[in-house]
GROMACS .gro file of C-alpha atoms in nm:
model
  216
    1MET     CA    1  -0.709 -15.551  17.035
    2ALA     CA    2  -0.367 -15.453  16.919
    3ALA     CA    3  -0.428 -15.573  16.554
    4ALA     CA    4  -0.737 -15.417  16.523
    5LYS     CA    5  -0.632 -15.081  16.616
    6LYS     CA    6  -0.299 -15.106  16.390
    7GLN     CA    7  -0.525 -15.214  16.093
    8ALA     CA    8  -0.736 -14.908  16.144
    9THR     CA    9  -0.428 -14.693  16.176
   10ALA     CA   10  -0.313 -14.802  15.792
   11LEU     CA   11  -0.651 -14.738  15.623
   12GLU     CA   12  -0.648 -14.348  15.762
   13THR     CA   13  -0.803 -14.167  15.477
   14PRO     CA   14  -0.862 -13.794  15.476
   15ALA     CA   15  -1.214 -13.647  15.498
   16TYR     CA   16  -1.160 -13.410  15.248
   17TRP     CA   17  -1.128 -13.643  14.970
   18ALA     CA   18  -1.482 -13.631  14.805
   19ASP     CA   19  -1.487 -13.243  14.826
   20ALA     CA   20  -1.150 -13.241  14.678
   21CYS     CA   21  -1.241 -13.463  14.375
   22ALA     CA   22  -1.530 -13.297  14.300
   23HIS     CA   23  -1.348 -12.982  14.303
   24LEU     CA   24  -1.054 -13.091  14.087
   25THR     CA   25  -1.290 -13.250  13.848
   26LYS     CA   26  -1.499 -12.878  13.759
   27ARG     CA   27  -1.132 -12.672  13.759
   28ASP     CA   28  -0.930 -12.905  13.527
   29ARG     CA   29  -0.993 -13.089  13.236
   30VAL     CA   30  -0.747 -13.379  13.277
   31LEU     CA   31  -0.853 -13.463  13.635
   32ARG     CA   32  -1.182 -13.479  13.517
   33ARG     CA   33  -1.087 -13.777  13.341
   34LEU     CA   34  -0.824 -13.933  13.526
   35ILE     CA   35  -1.034 -13.914  13.878
   36PRO     CA   36  -1.323 -14.158  13.776
   37HIS     CA   37  -1.062 -14.452  13.683
   38PHE     CA   38  -0.985 -14.508  14.062
   39GLY     CA   39  -1.293 -14.539  14.197
   40ASP     CA   40  -1.284 -14.495  14.594
   41ALA     CA   41  -0.886 -14.522  14.603
   42CYS     CA   42  -0.733 -14.232  14.775
   43LEU     CA   43  -0.427 -14.080  14.956
   44SER     CA   44  -0.360 -14.252  15.301
   45SER     CA   45  -0.200 -14.294  15.616
   46ARG     CA   46   0.003 -14.539  15.800
   47GLY     CA   47  -0.008 -14.347  16.146
   48ASP     CA   48   0.363 -14.373  16.205
   49ALA     CA   49   0.557 -14.100  16.152
   50PHE     CA   50   0.872 -14.302  16.181
   51ILE     CA   51   0.794 -14.526  15.924
   52THR     CA   52   0.655 -14.294  15.700
   53LEU     CA   53   0.964 -14.065  15.724
   54ALA     CA   54   1.159 -14.421  15.671
   55ARG     CA   55   0.992 -14.509  15.372
   56SER     CA   56   1.016 -14.171  15.233
   57ILE     CA   57   1.408 -14.211  15.249
   58VAL     CA   58   1.406 -14.543  15.073
   59GLY     CA   59   1.174 -14.462  14.805
   60GLN     CA   60   1.438 -14.136  14.721
   61GLN     CA   61   1.540 -14.093  14.351
   62ILE     CA   62   1.399 -14.450  14.303
   63SER     CA   63   1.023 -14.576  14.096
   64VAL     CA   64   0.764 -14.648  14.313
   65LYS     CA   65   0.798 -15.028  14.223
   66ALA     CA   66   1.130 -15.043  14.307
   67ALA     CA   67   1.110 -14.845  14.663
   68GLN     CA   68   0.808 -15.085  14.732
   69SER     CA   69   1.037 -15.409  14.663
   70VAL     CA   70   1.358 -15.246  14.884
   71TRP     CA   71   1.085 -15.150  15.181
   72GLN     CA   72   0.982 -15.537  15.183
   73ARG     CA   73   1.334 -15.645  15.199
   74PHE     CA   74   1.463 -15.377  15.431
   75GLU     CA   75   1.104 -15.439  15.633
   76ALA     CA   76   1.186 -15.790  15.745
   77LEU     CA   77   1.501 -15.767  15.870
   78PRO     CA   78   1.359 -15.643  16.257
   79ARG     CA   79   1.080 -15.799  16.444
   80ARG     CA   80   0.921 -15.449  16.411
   81MET     CA   81   1.000 -15.170  16.236
   82THR     CA   82   1.081 -14.905  16.566
   83PRO     CA   83   1.365 -14.654  16.569
   84ALA     CA   84   1.501 -14.879  16.855
   85ALA     CA   85   1.471 -15.245  16.609
   86VAL     CA   86   1.678 -15.029  16.349
   87LEU     CA   87   1.949 -14.940  16.532
   88LYS     CA   88   2.040 -15.296  16.620
   89LEU     CA   89   2.058 -15.380  16.248
   90LYS     CA   90   2.404 -15.461  16.068
   91VAL     CA   91   2.504 -15.226  15.800
   92ASP     CA   92   2.586 -15.536  15.578
   93ASP     CA   93   2.188 -15.706  15.598
   94MET     CA   94   2.034 -15.348  15.534
   95ARG     CA   95   2.302 -15.307  15.242
   96ALA     CA   96   2.187 -15.661  15.129
   97ALA     CA   97   1.847 -15.576  15.143
   98GLY     CA   98   1.897 -15.291  14.857
   99LEU     CA   99   1.957 -14.967  15.055
  100SER     CA  100   2.259 -14.751  14.949
  101ALA     CA  101   2.543 -14.679  15.193
  102ARG     CA  102   2.389 -14.336  15.179
  103LYS     CA  103   2.050 -14.420  15.264
  104VAL     CA  104   2.169 -14.692  15.505
  105GLU     CA  105   2.348 -14.356  15.726
  106TYR     CA  106   2.051 -14.151  15.647
  107LEU     CA  107   1.822 -14.420  15.842
  108VAL     CA  108   2.040 -14.486  16.111
  109ASP     CA  109   2.043 -14.123  16.166
  110LEU     CA  110   1.666 -14.060  16.120
  111ALA     CA  111   1.630 -14.374  16.407
  112LEU     CA  112   1.876 -14.201  16.621
  113HIS     CA  113   1.659 -13.898  16.621
  114PHE     CA  114   1.374 -14.094  16.760
  115ASP     CA  115   1.521 -14.314  16.981
  116ALA     CA  116   1.642 -13.952  17.143
  117GLY     CA  117   1.340 -13.741  17.138
  118LYS     CA  118   1.496 -13.503  16.958
  119ILE     CA  119   1.227 -13.472  16.754
  120HIS     CA  120   0.876 -13.383  16.873
  121VAL     CA  121   0.581 -13.579  16.680
  122GLY     CA  122   0.312 -13.441  16.903
  123ASP     CA  123   0.383 -13.125  16.780
  124TRP     CA  124   0.302 -13.128  16.411
  125VAL     CA  125  -0.059 -13.140  16.378
  126GLY     CA  126  -0.061 -12.776  16.505
  127MET     CA  127   0.209 -12.641  16.271
  128ASP     CA  128   0.184 -12.538  15.938
  129ASP     CA  129   0.376 -12.673  15.664
  130GLU     CA  130   0.634 -12.469  15.600
  131ALA     CA  131   0.768 -12.501  15.970
  132ILE     CA  132   0.690 -12.914  15.945
  133ILE     CA  133   0.924 -12.866  15.688
  134ALA     CA  134   1.240 -12.702  15.846
  135GLU     CA  135   1.219 -12.901  16.165
  136LEU     CA  136   1.226 -13.218  15.914
  137VAL     CA  137   1.549 -13.091  15.699
  138ALA     CA  138   1.731 -13.039  15.973
  139ILE     CA  139   1.752 -13.428  15.990
  140ARG     CA  140   2.030 -13.588  15.831
  141GLY     CA  141   1.925 -13.712  15.507
  142ILE     CA  142   1.560 -13.543  15.498
  143GLY     CA  143   1.517 -13.278  15.183
  144ARG     CA  144   1.239 -13.070  15.093
  145TRP     CA  145   1.091 -13.369  14.915
  146THR     CA  146   1.121 -13.627  15.204
  147ALA     CA  147   0.938 -13.344  15.393
  148GLU     CA  148   0.701 -13.276  15.148
  149MET     CA  149   0.617 -13.665  15.156
  150PHE     CA  150   0.574 -13.679  15.513
  151LEU     CA  151   0.306 -13.386  15.494
  152MET     CA  152   0.098 -13.562  15.236
  153PHE     CA  153   0.121 -13.928  15.332
  154HIS     CA  154   0.136 -13.935  15.727
  155LEU     CA  155  -0.063 -13.568  15.823
  156LEU     CA  156  -0.278 -13.583  15.506
  157ARG     CA  157  -0.215 -13.237  15.390
  158PRO     CA  158  -0.429 -13.157  15.164
  159ASP     CA  159  -0.244 -12.867  14.954
  160VAL     CA  160   0.117 -12.980  14.896
  161LEU     CA  161   0.260 -12.939  14.562
  162PRO     CA  162   0.656 -13.106  14.583
  163LEU     CA  163   0.811 -12.936  14.267
  164ASP     CA  164   1.127 -13.187  14.294
  165ASP     CA  165   0.891 -13.516  14.283
  166VAL     CA  166   1.058 -13.688  13.943
  167GLY     CA  167   0.614 -13.874  13.924
  168LEU     CA  168   0.454 -13.522  13.947
  169LEU     CA  169   0.680 -13.374  13.667
  170LYS     CA  170   0.633 -13.647  13.426
  171GLY     CA  171   0.271 -13.680  13.540
  172ILE     CA  172   0.247 -13.342  13.414
  173SER     CA  173   0.422 -13.364  13.141
  174THR     CA  174   0.252 -13.722  12.994
  175ASN     CA  175  -0.090 -13.556  13.060
  176TYR     CA  176  -0.034 -13.225  12.970
  177PHE     CA  177   0.220 -13.145  12.774
  178SER     CA  178   0.197 -13.467  12.531
  179GLY     CA  179   0.535 -13.551  12.682
  180GLU     CA  180   0.748 -13.238  12.658
  181PRO     CA  181   1.000 -13.163  12.993
  182VAL     CA  182   0.815 -12.929  13.169
  183SER     CA  183   0.973 -12.623  13.384
  184ARG     CA  184   0.907 -12.602  13.765
  185SER     CA  185   0.727 -12.268  13.625
  186GLU     CA  186   0.499 -12.462  13.436
  187VAL     CA  187   0.408 -12.701  13.708
  188ARG     CA  188   0.300 -12.401  13.944
  189GLU     CA  189   0.078 -12.280  13.686
  190VAL     CA  190  -0.155 -12.579  13.611
  191ALA     CA  191  -0.119 -12.654  13.986
  192GLN     CA  192  -0.301 -12.313  14.003
  193ALA     CA  193  -0.657 -12.452  13.921
  194TRP     CA  194  -0.567 -12.746  14.176
  195ALA     CA  195  -0.511 -12.474  14.503
  196PRO     CA  196  -0.620 -12.561  14.748
  197TRP     CA  197  -0.589 -12.951  14.675
  198ARG     CA  198  -0.263 -13.022  14.507
  199SER     CA  199  -0.173 -13.320  14.752
  200VAL     CA  200  -0.485 -13.487  14.613
  201ALA     CA  201  -0.428 -13.399  14.245
  202THR     CA  202  -0.053 -13.515  14.273
  203TRP     CA  203  -0.147 -13.820  14.401
  204TYR     CA  204  -0.376 -13.876  14.073
  205MET     CA  205  -0.080 -13.749  13.845
  206TRP     CA  206   0.101 -14.029  13.993
  207ARG     CA  207  -0.164 -14.297  13.962
  208SER     CA  208  -0.150 -14.190  13.605
  209LEU     CA  209   0.185 -14.364  13.593
  210GLU     CA  210   0.181 -14.622  13.814
  211PRO     CA  211  -0.078 -14.881  13.896
  212LEU     CA  212   0.019 -14.876  14.293
  213PRO     CA  213  -0.087 -14.652  14.475
  214VAL     CA  214   0.180 -14.451  14.579
  215ALA     CA  215   0.254 -14.502  14.979
  216TYR     CA  216   0.478 -14.450  15.243
   0.00000   0.00000   0.00000
């Protein structure tokens, strides 16, 4: 029963996805072309706040493929990926999994916050995006980008635009500007047509570059 429940949670997907895709297909010529290529695949939540944040930290400033490889090695270290279990890991083992010294520090601090009850996961559902970001960035190693990944991949918030995300910038550059570098203002301009479904459009920008679905 527990395994079945875990499986169901891992497959949680946004109820709004079909409506978002219909809106984006009408409003944006690039997404009109991209969306049909990926079938029923969509953003999904693992249902575990700690794991989502930990995966976001692991994925900072590296490619999706590299992040998945490091995560798989890190995830194999404890019996279960829980805050208490992470706090018992040896630093050398975490480094051997491919984590930088800084990311090890961040993951330990994240585990300490969860283990000590310093954050209140149950309250986040009723908070707006910016309020959640403000709470999360108080944790060491969690900047705005990581908080935005949490909003998208754990809370499934529909209208997040992560302006510091390398994949989003590259996706917009590739799909809208023939590979030319883009500024934040150009990203915002392109994304005007995406609202109120900017999380969904961002996910498709990632998929246009990476064969594997992005997940945290």
